[in-house]
Coordinates of C-alpha atoms and ligand atoms in Angstrom, one line a residue:
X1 CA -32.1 -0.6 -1.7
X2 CA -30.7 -0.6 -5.1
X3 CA -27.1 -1.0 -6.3
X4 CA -25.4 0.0 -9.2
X5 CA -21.9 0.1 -11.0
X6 CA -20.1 1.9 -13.5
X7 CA -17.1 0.8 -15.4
X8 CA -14.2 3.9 -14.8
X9 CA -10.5 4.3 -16.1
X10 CA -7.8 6.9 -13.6
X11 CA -5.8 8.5 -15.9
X12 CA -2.2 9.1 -14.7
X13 CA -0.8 12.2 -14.3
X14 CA 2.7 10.6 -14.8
X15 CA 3.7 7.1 -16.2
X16 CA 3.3 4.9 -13.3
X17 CA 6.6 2.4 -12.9
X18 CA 7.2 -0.3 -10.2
X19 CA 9.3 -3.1 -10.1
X20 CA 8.0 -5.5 -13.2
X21 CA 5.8 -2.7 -15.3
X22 CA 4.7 0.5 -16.1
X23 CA 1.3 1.6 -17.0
X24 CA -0.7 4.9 -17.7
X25 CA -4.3 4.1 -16.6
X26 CA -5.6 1.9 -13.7
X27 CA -9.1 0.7 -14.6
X28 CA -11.7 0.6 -11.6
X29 CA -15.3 0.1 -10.8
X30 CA -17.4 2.6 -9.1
X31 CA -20.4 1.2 -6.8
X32 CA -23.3 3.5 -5.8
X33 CA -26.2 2.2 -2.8
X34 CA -29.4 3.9 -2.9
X35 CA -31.4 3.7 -0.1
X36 CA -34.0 5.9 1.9
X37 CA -32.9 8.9 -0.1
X38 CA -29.6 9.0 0.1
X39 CA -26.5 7.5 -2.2
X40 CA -23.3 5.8 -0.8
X41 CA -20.2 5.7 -3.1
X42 CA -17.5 2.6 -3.4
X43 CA -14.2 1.5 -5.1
X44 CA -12.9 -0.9 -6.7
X45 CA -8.8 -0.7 -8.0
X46 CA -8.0 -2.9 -10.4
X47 CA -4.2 -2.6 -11.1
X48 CA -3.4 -5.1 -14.3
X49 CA -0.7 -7.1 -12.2
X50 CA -3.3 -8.1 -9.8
X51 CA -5.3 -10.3 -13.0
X52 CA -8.9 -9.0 -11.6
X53 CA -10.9 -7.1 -14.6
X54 CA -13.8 -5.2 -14.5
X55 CA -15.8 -8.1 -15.7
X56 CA -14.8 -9.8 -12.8
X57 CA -15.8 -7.1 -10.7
X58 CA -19.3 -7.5 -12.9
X59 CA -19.6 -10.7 -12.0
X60 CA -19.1 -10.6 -8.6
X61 CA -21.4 -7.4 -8.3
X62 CA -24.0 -8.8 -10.3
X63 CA -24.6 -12.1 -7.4
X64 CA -25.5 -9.6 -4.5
X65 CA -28.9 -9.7 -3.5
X66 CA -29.3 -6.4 -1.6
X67 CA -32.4 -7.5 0.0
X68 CA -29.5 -9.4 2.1
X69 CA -27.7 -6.3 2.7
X70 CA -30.9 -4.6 3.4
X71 CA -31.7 -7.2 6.0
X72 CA -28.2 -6.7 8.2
X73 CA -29.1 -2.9 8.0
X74 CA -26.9 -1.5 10.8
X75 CA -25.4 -5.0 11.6
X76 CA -21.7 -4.3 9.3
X77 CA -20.3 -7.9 10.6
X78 CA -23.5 -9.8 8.7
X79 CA -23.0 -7.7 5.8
X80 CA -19.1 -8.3 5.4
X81 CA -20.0 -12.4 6.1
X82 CA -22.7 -12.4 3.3
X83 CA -20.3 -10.4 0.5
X84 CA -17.1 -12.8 1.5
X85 CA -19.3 -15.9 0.8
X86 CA -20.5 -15.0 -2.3
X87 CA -17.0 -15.8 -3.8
X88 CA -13.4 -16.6 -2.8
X89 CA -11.0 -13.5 -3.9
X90 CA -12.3 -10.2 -5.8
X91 CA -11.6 -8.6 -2.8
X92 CA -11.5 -5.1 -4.3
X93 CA -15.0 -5.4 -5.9
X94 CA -16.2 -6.3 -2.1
X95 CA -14.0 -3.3 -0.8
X96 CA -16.2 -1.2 -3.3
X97 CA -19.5 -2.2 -1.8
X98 CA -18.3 -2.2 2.1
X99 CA -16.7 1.5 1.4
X100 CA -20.8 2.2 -0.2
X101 CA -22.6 0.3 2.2
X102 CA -20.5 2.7 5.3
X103 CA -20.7 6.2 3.2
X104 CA -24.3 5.1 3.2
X105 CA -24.8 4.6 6.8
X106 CA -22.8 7.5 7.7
X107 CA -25.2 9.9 5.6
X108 CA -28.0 8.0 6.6
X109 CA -26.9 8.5 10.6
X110 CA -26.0 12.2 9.8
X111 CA -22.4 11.6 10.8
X112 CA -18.8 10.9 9.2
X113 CA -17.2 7.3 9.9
X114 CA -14.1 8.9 11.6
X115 CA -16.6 10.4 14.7
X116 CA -19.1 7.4 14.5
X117 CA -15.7 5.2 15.2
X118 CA -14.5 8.0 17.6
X119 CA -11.0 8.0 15.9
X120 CA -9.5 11.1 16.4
X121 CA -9.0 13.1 13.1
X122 CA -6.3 15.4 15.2
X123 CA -3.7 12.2 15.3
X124 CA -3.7 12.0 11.3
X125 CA -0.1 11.0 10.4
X126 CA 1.2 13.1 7.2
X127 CA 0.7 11.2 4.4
X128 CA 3.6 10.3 1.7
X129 CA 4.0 11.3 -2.0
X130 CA 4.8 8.1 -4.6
X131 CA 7.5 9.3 -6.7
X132 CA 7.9 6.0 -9.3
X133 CA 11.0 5.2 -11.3
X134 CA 11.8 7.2 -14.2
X135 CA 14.1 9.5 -15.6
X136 CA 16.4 11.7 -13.5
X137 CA 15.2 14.2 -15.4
X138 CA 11.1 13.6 -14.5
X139 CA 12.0 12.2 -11.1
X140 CA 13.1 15.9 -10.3
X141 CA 10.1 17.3 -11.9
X142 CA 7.7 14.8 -9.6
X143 CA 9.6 15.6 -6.4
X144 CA 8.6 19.8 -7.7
X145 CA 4.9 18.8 -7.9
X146 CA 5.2 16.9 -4.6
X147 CA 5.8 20.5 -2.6
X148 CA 2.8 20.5 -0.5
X149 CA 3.7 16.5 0.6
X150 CA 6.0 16.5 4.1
X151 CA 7.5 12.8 3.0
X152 CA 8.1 10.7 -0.1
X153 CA 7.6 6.8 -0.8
X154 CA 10.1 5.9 -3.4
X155 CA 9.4 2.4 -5.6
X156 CA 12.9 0.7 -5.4
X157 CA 14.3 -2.6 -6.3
X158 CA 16.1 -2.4 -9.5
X159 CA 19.5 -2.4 -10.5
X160 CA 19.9 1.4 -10.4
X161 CA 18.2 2.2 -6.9
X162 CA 21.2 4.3 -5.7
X163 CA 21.1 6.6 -8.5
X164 CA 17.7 7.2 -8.2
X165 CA 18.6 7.9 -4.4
X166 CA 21.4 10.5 -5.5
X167 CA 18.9 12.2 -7.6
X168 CA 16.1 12.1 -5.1
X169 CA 18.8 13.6 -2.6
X170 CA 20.5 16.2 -4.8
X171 CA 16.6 18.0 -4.7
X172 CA 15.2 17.3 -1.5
X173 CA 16.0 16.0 2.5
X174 CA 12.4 14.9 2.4
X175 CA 12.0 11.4 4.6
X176 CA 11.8 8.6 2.5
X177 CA 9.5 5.5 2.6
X178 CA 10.9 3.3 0.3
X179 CA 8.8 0.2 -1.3
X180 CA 11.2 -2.0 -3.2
X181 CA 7.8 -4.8 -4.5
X182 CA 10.1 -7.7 -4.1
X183 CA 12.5 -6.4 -6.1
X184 CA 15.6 -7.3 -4.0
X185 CA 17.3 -10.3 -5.2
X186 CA 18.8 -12.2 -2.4
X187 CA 18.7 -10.9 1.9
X188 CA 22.4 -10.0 1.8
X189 CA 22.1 -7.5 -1.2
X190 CA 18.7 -6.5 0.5
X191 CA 20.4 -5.5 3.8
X192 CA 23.1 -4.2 2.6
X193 CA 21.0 -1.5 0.2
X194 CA 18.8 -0.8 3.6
X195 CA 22.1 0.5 5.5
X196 CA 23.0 2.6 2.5
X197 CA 18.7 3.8 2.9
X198 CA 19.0 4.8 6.5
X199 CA 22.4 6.8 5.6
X200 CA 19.9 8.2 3.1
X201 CA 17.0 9.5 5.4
X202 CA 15.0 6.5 4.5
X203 CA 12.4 5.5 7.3
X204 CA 10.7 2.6 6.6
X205 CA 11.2 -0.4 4.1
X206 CA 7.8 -2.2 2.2
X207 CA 8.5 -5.8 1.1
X208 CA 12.0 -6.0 0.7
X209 CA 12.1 -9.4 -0.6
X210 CA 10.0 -11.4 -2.7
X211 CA 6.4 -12.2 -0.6
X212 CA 6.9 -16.3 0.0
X213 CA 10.3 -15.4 1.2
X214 CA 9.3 -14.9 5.2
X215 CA 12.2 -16.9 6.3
X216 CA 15.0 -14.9 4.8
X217 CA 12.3 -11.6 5.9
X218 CA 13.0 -12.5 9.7
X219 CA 16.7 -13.0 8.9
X220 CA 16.8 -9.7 7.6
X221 CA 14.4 -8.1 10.4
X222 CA 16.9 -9.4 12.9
X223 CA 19.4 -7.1 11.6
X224 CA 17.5 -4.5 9.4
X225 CA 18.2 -0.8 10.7
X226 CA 15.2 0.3 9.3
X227 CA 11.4 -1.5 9.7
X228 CA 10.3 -3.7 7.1
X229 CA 6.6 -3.8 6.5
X230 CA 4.8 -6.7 4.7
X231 CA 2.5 -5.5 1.5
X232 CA 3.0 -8.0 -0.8
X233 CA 3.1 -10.4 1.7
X234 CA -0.3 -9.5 3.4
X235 CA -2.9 -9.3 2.2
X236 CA -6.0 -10.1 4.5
X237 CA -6.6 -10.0 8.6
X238 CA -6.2 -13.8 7.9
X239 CA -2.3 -13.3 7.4
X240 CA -1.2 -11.7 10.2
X241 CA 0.0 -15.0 11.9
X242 CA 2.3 -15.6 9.1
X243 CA 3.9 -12.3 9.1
X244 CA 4.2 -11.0 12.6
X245 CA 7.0 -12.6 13.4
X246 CA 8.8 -11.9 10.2
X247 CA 8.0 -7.8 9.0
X248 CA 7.7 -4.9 12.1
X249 CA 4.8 -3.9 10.4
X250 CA 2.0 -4.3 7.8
X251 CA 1.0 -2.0 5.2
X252 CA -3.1 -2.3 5.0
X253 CA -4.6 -1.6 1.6
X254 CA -8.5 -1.5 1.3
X255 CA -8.5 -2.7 -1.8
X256 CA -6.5 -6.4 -0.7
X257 CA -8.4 -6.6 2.7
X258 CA -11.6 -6.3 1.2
X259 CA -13.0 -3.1 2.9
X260 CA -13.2 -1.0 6.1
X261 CA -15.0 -3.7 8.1
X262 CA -12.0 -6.0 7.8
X263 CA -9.5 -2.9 8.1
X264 CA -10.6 -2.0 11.5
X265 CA -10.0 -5.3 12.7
X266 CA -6.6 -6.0 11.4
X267 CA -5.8 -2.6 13.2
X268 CA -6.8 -3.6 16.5
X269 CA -5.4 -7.5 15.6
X270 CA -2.1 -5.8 14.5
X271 CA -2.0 -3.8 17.6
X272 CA -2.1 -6.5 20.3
X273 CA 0.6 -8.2 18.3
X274 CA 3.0 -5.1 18.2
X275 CA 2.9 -4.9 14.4
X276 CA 3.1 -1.4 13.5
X277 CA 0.6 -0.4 10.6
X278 CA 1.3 1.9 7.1
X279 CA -2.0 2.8 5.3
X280 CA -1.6 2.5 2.0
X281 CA -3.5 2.5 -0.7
X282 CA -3.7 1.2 -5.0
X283 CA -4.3 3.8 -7.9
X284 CA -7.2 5.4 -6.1
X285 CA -9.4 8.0 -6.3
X286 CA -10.9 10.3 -3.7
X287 CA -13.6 7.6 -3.0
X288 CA -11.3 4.4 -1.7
X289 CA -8.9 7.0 -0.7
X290 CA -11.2 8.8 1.8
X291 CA -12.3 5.9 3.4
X292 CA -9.2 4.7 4.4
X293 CA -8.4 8.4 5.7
X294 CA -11.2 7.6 7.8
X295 CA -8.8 5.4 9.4
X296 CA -5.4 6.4 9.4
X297 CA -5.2 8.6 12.5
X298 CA -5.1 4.6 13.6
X299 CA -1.8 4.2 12.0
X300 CA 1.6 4.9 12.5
X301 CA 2.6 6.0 8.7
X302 CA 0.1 6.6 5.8
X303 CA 0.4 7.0 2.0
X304 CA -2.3 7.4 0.4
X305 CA -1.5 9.6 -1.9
X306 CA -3.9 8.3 -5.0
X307 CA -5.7 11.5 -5.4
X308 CA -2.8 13.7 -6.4
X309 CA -1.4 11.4 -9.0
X310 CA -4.9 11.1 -11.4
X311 CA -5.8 13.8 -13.7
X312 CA -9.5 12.4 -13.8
X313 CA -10.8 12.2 -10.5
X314 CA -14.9 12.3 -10.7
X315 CA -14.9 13.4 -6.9
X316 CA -13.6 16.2 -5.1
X317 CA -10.1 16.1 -4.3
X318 CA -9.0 15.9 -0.1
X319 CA -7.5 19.1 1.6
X320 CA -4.1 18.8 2.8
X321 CA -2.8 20.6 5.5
X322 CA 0.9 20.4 6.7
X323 CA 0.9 17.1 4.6
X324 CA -1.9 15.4 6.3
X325 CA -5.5 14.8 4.6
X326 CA -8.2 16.6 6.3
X327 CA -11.3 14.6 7.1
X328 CA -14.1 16.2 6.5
X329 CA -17.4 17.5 8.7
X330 CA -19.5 15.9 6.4
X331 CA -21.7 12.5 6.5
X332 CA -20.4 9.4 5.5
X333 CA -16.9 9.4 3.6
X334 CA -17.5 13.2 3.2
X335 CA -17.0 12.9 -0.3
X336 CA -19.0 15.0 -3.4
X337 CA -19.4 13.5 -6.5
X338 CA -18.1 16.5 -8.9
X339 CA -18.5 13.8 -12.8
X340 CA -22.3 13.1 -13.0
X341 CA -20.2 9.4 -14.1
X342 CA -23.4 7.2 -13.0
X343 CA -26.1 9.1 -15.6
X344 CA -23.6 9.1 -18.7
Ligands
MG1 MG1 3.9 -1.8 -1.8

């Protein structure tokens, strides 16, 4: 078994904004597993507000002895165990090698992960289109591009959220999640915007408040018209205690919980608690992005939408049909590596 990495940037098609910064590239770390013939591709986002580098990805990469991963061959609980240990955190660079380690299995069983998992691909939820903030003027033209997308996540939580509402609404009647990234200041002007959102068509809310806040979170909850679903706030299947009582729902990223291993636990976790689940994802290309499609016919909502907004992506870009990713027939992730980016 061998393992390698290649340093990667996603270029933007559009000027990314959230709450706190805009950016124009999202730096990430590709992972390929060879073993027995056949090559298994990871992921690892490294958005700049999280403070993880690609050196830090290096690092951690570099203190995996695959003999170890060789070793719990077919045993995915030993494997996740042995790549936690080997370091508090990084928990994208470890999502990188459990997304390779499972496209690698699924080639080398001759079967994609969705029908290994029997998850049925025929429940896929549509999947929503990030429109970030901007201009009214390049908001409009991002809602255009968005055509073939049945929903739309908006990033909220500045001072000008009902304009950018207006402007959404004077183009499309599209559903709306809306993620406002802590960007509301106080409960009262949080629940008072989230009326004015389900007036709006909005469906769902993403961390309303800032992420320590869980006390004035379940105040809000209490009398929220819309859900509220904990990103910031949640990051790993360790969390959901803290947040079950406080958010209807938790938004699952790959990249925070540190892979599909962990991702299909907080699912059935989540479930038994009533949480309802949003699949979401970072700046991602096809690769992290197909391995959590793997998944969402689990969920209630998904947006992962990280394909459609790169201009760079070195694997093939997912079908969509009636706004819902299609898995594929193929092995693994069913994924092809279209940039020969690991022999450059
Ligand atoms: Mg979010």
């Amino acid at each position: 078994m061998r393992l390698e990495y290649v340093f990667f940037h996603l270029n933007l098609k559009h000027k990314f904004g959230i709450s706190g910064n805009t950016r124009t590239q999202t730096p990430v770390v590709y992972v390929k597993i060879n073993y027995q013939g056949a090559d298994g591709y990871g992921e690892a986002s490294l958005p700049p507000y999280l403070g993880v580098t690609q050196e830090d990805v290096k690092i951690f990469l570099d203190k995996i002895d695959v003999s170890v991963l060789k070793n719990h061959w077919n045993n995915s609980e030993a494997q996740h165990c042995y790549l936690d240990s080997l370091q508090e955190g990084c928990s994208a660079a470890k999502a990188a090698v459990d997304i390779a380690l499972f496209d690698l299995w699924g080639k080398l069983n001759n079967t994609p992960l969705y029908t290994a998992w029997k998850v049925n691909a025929g429940a896929m939820p549509t999947t929503a289109m990030t429109i970030g903030i901007d201009t009214p003027e390049i908001i409009r033209k991002k809602i255009e591009e968005a055509v073939d997308f049945k929903c739309l996540k908006i990033k909220l939580g500045s001072d000008n959220d009902k304009q950018i509402i207006e402007t959404i609404r004077a183009v499309s009647n599209k559903p709306i999640y809306v993620d406002a990234n802590q960007g509301w200041k106080s409960k009262e002007e949080a629940l008072e915007i989230i009326f004015y959102l389900k007036e709006q068509g909005c469906v769902l809310i993403e961390q309303p408040l800032k992420k320590e806040l869980l006390a004035d979170t379940t105040w809000l909850s209490e009398r929220s018209p819309l859900p509220l679903f904990a990103d910031e706030s949640f990051q790993r299947l360790a969390d959901l205690d803290a947040v079950a009582g406080c958010f209807s729902g938790v938004n699952i990223k790959l990249m925070k919980c540190t892979g599909l291993f962990e991702a299909r636990k907080i699912i059935e976790e989540a479930g038994k608690k009533n949480l309802k689940i949003l699949m979401g994802c970072m700046n991602e290309s096809s690769c992290a992005i197909m391995a959590a499609a793997q998944i969402a016919p689990l969920c209630d909502y998904v947006d992962l939408d990280g394909p459609w907004l790169i201009n760079n992506n070195p694997f093939n870009t997912p079908l969509l049909h009636e706004g819902k990713i299609t898995l594929s027939p193929n092995a693994g992730l069913g994924i092809g590596l279209i940039e020969p980016i690991f022999n450059r």
